[in-house]
Short mmCIF file of C-alpha atoms in Angstrom, two decimals:
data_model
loop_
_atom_site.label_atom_id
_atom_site.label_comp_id
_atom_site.label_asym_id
_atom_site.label_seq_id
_atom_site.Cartn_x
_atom_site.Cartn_y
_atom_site.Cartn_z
CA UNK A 1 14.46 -23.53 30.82
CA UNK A 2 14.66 -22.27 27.22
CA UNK A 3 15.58 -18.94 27.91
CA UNK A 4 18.20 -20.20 30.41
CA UNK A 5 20.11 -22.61 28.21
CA UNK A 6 20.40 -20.16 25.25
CA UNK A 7 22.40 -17.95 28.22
CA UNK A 8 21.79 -14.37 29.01
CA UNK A 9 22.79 -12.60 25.80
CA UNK A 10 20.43 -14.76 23.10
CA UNK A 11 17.57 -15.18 25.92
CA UNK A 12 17.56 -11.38 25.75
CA UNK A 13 17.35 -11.54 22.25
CA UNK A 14 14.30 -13.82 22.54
CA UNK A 15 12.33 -11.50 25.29
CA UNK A 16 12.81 -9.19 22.59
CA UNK A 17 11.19 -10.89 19.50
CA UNK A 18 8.21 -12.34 22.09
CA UNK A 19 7.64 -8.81 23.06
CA UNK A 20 7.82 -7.52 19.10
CA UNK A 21 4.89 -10.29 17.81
CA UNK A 22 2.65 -9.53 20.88
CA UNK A 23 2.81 -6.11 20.17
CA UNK A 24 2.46 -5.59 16.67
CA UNK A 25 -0.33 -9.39 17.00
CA UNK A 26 -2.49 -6.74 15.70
CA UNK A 27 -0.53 -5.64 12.70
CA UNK A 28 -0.42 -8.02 10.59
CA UNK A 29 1.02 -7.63 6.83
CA UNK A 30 -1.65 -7.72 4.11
CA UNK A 31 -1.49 -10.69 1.44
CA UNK A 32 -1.20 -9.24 -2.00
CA UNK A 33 -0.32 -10.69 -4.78
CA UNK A 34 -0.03 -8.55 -8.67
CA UNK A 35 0.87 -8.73 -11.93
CA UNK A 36 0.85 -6.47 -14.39
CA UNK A 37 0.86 -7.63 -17.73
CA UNK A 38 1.50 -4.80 -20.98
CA UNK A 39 0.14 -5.95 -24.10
CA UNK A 40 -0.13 -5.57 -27.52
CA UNK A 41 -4.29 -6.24 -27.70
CA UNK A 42 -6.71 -3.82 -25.64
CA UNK A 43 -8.88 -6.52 -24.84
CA UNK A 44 -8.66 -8.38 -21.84
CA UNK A 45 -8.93 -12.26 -22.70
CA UNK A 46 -11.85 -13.69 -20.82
CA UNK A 47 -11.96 -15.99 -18.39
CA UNK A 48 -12.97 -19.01 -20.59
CA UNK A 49 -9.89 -17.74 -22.73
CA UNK A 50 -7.35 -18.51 -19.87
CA UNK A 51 -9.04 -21.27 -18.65
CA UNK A 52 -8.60 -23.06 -22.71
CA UNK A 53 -5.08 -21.84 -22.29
CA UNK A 54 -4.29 -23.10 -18.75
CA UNK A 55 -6.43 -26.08 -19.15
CA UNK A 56 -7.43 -27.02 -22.20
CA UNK A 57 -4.41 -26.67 -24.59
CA UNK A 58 -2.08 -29.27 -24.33
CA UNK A 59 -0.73 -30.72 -20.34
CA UNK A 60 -2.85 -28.69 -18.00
CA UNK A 61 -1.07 -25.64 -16.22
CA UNK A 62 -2.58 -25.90 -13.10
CA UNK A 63 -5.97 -27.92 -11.26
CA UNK A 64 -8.70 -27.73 -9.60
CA UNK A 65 -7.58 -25.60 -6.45
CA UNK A 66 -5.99 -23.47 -8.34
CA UNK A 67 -9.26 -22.90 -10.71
CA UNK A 68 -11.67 -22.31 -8.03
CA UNK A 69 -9.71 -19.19 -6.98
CA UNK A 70 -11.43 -18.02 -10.40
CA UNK A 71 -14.47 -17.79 -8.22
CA UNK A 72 -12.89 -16.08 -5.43
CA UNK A 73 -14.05 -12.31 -4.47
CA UNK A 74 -10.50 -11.94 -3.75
CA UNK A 75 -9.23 -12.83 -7.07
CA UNK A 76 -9.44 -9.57 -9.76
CA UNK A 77 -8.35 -9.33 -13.41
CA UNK A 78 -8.83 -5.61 -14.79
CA UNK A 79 -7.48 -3.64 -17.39
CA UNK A 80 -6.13 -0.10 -17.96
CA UNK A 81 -5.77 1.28 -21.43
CA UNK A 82 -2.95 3.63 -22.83
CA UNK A 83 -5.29 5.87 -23.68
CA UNK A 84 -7.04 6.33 -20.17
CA UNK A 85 -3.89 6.40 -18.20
CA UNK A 86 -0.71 7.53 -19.73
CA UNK A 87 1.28 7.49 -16.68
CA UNK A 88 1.47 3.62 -16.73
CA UNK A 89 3.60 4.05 -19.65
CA UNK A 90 5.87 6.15 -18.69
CA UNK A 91 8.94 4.15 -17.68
CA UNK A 92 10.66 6.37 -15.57
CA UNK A 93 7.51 6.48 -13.50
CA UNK A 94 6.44 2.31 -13.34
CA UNK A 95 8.93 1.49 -11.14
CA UNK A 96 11.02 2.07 -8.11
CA UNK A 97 14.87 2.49 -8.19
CA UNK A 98 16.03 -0.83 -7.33
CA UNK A 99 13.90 -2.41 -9.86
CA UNK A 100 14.91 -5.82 -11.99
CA UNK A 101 14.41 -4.36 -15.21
CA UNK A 102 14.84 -6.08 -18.70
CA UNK A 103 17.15 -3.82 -21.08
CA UNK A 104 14.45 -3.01 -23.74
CA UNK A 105 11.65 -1.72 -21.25
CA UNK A 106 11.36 1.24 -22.66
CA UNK A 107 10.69 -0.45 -26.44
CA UNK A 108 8.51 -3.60 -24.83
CA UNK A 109 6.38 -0.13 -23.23
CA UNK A 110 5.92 1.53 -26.22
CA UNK A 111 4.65 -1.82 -28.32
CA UNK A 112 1.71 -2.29 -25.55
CA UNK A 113 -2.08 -0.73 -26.04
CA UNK A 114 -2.95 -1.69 -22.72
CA UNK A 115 -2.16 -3.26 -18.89
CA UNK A 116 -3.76 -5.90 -17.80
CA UNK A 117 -4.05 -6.58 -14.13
CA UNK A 118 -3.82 -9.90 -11.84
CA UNK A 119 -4.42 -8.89 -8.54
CA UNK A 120 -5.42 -11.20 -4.97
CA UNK A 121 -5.70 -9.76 -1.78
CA UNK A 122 -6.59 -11.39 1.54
CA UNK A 123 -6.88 -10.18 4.96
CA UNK A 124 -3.64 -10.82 7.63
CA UNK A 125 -4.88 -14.46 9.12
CA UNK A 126 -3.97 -18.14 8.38
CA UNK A 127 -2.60 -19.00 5.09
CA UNK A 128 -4.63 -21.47 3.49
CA UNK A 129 -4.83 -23.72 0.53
CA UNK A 130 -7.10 -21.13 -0.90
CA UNK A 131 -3.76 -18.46 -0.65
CA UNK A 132 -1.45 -21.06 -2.03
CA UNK A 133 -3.38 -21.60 -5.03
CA UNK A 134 -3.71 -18.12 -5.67
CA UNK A 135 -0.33 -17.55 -5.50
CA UNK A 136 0.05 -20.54 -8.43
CA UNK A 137 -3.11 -19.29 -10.03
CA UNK A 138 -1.95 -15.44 -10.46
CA UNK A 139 1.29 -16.58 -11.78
CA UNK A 140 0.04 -18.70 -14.32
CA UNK A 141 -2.45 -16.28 -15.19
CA UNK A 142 -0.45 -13.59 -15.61
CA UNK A 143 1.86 -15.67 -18.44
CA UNK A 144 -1.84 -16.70 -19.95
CA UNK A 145 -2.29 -13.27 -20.36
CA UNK A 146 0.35 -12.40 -21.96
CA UNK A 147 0.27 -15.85 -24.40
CA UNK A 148 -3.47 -14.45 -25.39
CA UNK A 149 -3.17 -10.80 -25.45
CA UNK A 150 0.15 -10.25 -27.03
CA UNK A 151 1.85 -9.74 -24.26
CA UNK A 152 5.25 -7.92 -24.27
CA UNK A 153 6.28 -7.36 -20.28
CA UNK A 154 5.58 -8.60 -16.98
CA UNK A 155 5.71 -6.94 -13.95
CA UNK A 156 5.52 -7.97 -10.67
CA UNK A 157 4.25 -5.61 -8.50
CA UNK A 158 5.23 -6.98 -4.91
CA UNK A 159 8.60 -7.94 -6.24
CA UNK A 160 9.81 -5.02 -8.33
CA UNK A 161 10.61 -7.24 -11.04
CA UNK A 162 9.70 -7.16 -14.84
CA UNK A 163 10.55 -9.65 -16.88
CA UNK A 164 9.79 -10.85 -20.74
CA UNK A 165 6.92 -13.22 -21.53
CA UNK A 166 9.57 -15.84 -22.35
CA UNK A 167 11.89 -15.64 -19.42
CA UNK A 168 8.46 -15.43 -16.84
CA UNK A 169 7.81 -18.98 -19.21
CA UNK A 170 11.04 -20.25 -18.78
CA UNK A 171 11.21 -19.42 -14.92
CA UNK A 172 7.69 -20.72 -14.06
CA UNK A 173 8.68 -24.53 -16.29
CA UNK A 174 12.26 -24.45 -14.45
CA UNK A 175 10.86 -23.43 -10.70
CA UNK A 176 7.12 -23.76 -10.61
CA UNK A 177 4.59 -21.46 -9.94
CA UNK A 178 5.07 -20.99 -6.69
CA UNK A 179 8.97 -21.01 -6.29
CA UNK A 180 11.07 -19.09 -3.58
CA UNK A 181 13.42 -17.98 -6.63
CA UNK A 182 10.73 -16.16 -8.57
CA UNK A 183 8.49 -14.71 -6.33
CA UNK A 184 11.20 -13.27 -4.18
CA UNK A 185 14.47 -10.58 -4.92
CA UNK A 186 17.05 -9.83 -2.54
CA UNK A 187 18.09 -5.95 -3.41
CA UNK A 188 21.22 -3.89 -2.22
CA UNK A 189 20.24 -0.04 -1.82
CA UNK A 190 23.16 2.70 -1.17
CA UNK A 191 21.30 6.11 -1.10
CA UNK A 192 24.06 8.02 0.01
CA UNK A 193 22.98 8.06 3.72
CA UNK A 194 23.34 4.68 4.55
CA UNK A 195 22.95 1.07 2.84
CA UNK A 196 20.50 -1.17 2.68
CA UNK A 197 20.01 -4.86 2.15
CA UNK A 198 16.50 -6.08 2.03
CA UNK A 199 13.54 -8.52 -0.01
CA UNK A 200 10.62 -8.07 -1.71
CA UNK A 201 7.92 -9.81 -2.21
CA UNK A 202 7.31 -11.81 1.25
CA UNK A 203 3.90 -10.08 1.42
CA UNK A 204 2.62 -12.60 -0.95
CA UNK A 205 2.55 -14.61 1.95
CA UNK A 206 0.98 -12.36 4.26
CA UNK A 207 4.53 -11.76 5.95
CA UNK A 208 7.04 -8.08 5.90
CA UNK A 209 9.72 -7.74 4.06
CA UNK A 210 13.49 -7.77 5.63
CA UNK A 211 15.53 -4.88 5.82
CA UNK A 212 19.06 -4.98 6.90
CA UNK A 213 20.09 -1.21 7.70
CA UNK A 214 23.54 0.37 8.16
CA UNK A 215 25.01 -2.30 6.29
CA UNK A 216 28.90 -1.59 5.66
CA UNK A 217 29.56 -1.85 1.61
CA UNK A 218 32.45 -4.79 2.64
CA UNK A 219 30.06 -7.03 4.18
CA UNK A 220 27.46 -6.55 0.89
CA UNK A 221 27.88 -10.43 0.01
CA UNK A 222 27.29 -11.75 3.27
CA UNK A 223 24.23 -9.34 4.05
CA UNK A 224 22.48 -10.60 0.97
CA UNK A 225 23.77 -14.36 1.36
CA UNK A 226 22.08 -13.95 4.75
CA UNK A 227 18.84 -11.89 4.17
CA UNK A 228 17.93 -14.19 1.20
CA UNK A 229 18.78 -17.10 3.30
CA UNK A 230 16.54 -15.94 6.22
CA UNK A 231 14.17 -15.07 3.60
CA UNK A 232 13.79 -18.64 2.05
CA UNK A 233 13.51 -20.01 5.50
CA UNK A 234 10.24 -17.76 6.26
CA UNK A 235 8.75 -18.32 2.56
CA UNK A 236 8.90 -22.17 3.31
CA UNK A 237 7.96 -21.81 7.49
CA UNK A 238 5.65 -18.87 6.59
CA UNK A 239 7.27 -17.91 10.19
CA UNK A 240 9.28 -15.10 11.48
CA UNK A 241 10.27 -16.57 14.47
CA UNK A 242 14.19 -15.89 15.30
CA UNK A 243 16.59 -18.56 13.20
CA UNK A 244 20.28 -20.26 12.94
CA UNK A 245 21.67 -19.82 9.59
CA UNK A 246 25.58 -21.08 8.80
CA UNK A 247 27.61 -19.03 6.36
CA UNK A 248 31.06 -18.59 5.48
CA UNK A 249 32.12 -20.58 8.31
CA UNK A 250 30.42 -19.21 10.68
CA UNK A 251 26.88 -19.95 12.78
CA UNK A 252 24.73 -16.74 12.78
CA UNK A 253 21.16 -15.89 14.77
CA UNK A 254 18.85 -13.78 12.58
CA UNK A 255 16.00 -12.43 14.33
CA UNK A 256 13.33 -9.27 13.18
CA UNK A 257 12.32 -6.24 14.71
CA UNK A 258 10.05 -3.16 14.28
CA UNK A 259 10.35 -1.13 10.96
CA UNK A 260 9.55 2.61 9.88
CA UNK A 261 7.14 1.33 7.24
CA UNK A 262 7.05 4.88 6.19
CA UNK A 263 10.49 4.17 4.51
CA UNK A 264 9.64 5.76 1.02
CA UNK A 265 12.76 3.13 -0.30
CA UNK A 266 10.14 0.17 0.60
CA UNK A 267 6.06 1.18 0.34
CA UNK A 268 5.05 -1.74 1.80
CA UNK A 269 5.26 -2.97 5.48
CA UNK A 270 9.05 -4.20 6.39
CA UNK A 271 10.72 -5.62 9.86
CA UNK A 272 14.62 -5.09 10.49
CA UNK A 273 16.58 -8.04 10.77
CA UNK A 274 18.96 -7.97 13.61
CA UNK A 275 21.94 -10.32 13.37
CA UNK A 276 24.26 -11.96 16.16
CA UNK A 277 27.47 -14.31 14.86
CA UNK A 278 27.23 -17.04 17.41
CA UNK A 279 31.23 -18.40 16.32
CA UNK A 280 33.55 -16.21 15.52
CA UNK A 281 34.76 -16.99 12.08
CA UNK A 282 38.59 -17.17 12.62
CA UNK A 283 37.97 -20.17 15.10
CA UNK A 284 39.21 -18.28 18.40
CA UNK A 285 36.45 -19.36 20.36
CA UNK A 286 35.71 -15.20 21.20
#
């Protein structure tokens, strides 16, 4: 009945995307979440160090869901110091291309002794509570760092964004920890070959990132109105599954399909997103 009323074209489109999840059931994109925060003091603060900051200094930062991820085998703070691993401060090397980069990098690099890691990493499954406290938990955790430590950058790994100790402060009090905006870019990517539009950071749900190939340079602001758009929808659903978004005047059906996660523009695993304007957006009715 479904498939019937959405007519031949979009039920098509649907035997498509039903075939695509049963196929890659097995497949599923690893949760990760990672900061990395460069710092002024060698030492990594404890755990009873973040915990004073986060809960005992002033309104607490987060409770107790988020604090029992501090237990969790999943859950891994680590450090890396200049002198073991020069490489990590190199700044042509710490990032790829299409990276969200604060002007001074290359000065906020240079002040830092040391990295120290926030890292979580769960198995493809369910996301839990558990998950979604660690995703609040690493965040804070990562600006506790820095608060203790002397921090003078932080990067986020999934996302390919760095940003300063105060604007990470400023973005966690305006959004929360766990907000769409922060956790989540929208890139453009012209590599000479072709263009690309696509996210990063969904895998801190356990889901692929978008990637709209082929994308012609005149339709750039509706590619990334729409890819961030579909992208929002499947950080609040935690879903893939095929969606109606409206833009510009027009009705559109975004759906995924299989990516070359080999792509060396995105290292981790990626679906395409196919697109279909269901009204034509001078009103003709073809």
């Amino acid at each position: 009945m479904l498939a019937a009323g959405l007519g031949g074209a979009l039920a098509e489109l649907l035997r498509q995307y039903l075939r695509f999840v049963r196929s890659h059931a097995a497949r599923q994109q690893v949760l990760v979440i990672e900061f990395w925060v460069y710092s002024r003091n060698p030492q990594r603060p404890t755990q009873e160090d973040l915990t004073r900051v986060l809960i005992g200094d002033g309104p607490p930062r987060i409770g107790t869901a988020e604090a029992l991820v501090f237990t969790d085998v999943r859950f891994h703070m680590g450090t890396v110091k200049r002198e073991a691993n020069a490489m990590l401060f190199q700044p042509g090397a710490l990032l790829e291309p299409d990276a969200a980069l604060p002007p001074d990098l290359a000065e906020r690099i240079e002040q830092a002794q040391a990295v120290h890691t926030v890292r979580f990493v769960a198995e493809p499954g369910a996301l839990t509570e558990r998950e979604e406290s660690a995703l609040r938990l690493s965040t804070w955790a990562a600006l506790a760092i820095a608060e203790v430590a002397g921090g003078t950058l932080i990067v986020d790994i999934e996302a390919q964004s760095a940003y300063t100790p105060e604007q990470f402060r400023q973005a966690i009090e305006q959004n929360g920890a766990d907000a769409f905006g922060l956790h989540i870019a929208t890139r453009w990517w012209d590599d000479e070959r072709t263009t690309y539009c696509f996210t990063r950071g969904l895998n801190k749900i356990g889901q692929p990132d978008i990637v709209a190939e082929d994308v012609p340079s005149d339709f750039q602001t509706l590619a990334r109105h729409l890819v961030g758009e579909f992208a929002e929808h499947v950080w609040k659903t935690r879903d893939l599954s095929p969606t109606v978004l409206e833009a510009f005047g027009s009705r559109f059906l975004l759906f995924t399909q299989p990516g070359d996660v080999s792509r060396s523009l995105h290292r981790g695993a990626w679906v395409r997103c196919g697109v279909n304007r269901l009204e034509p957006s001078d009103g003709s009715g073809e």
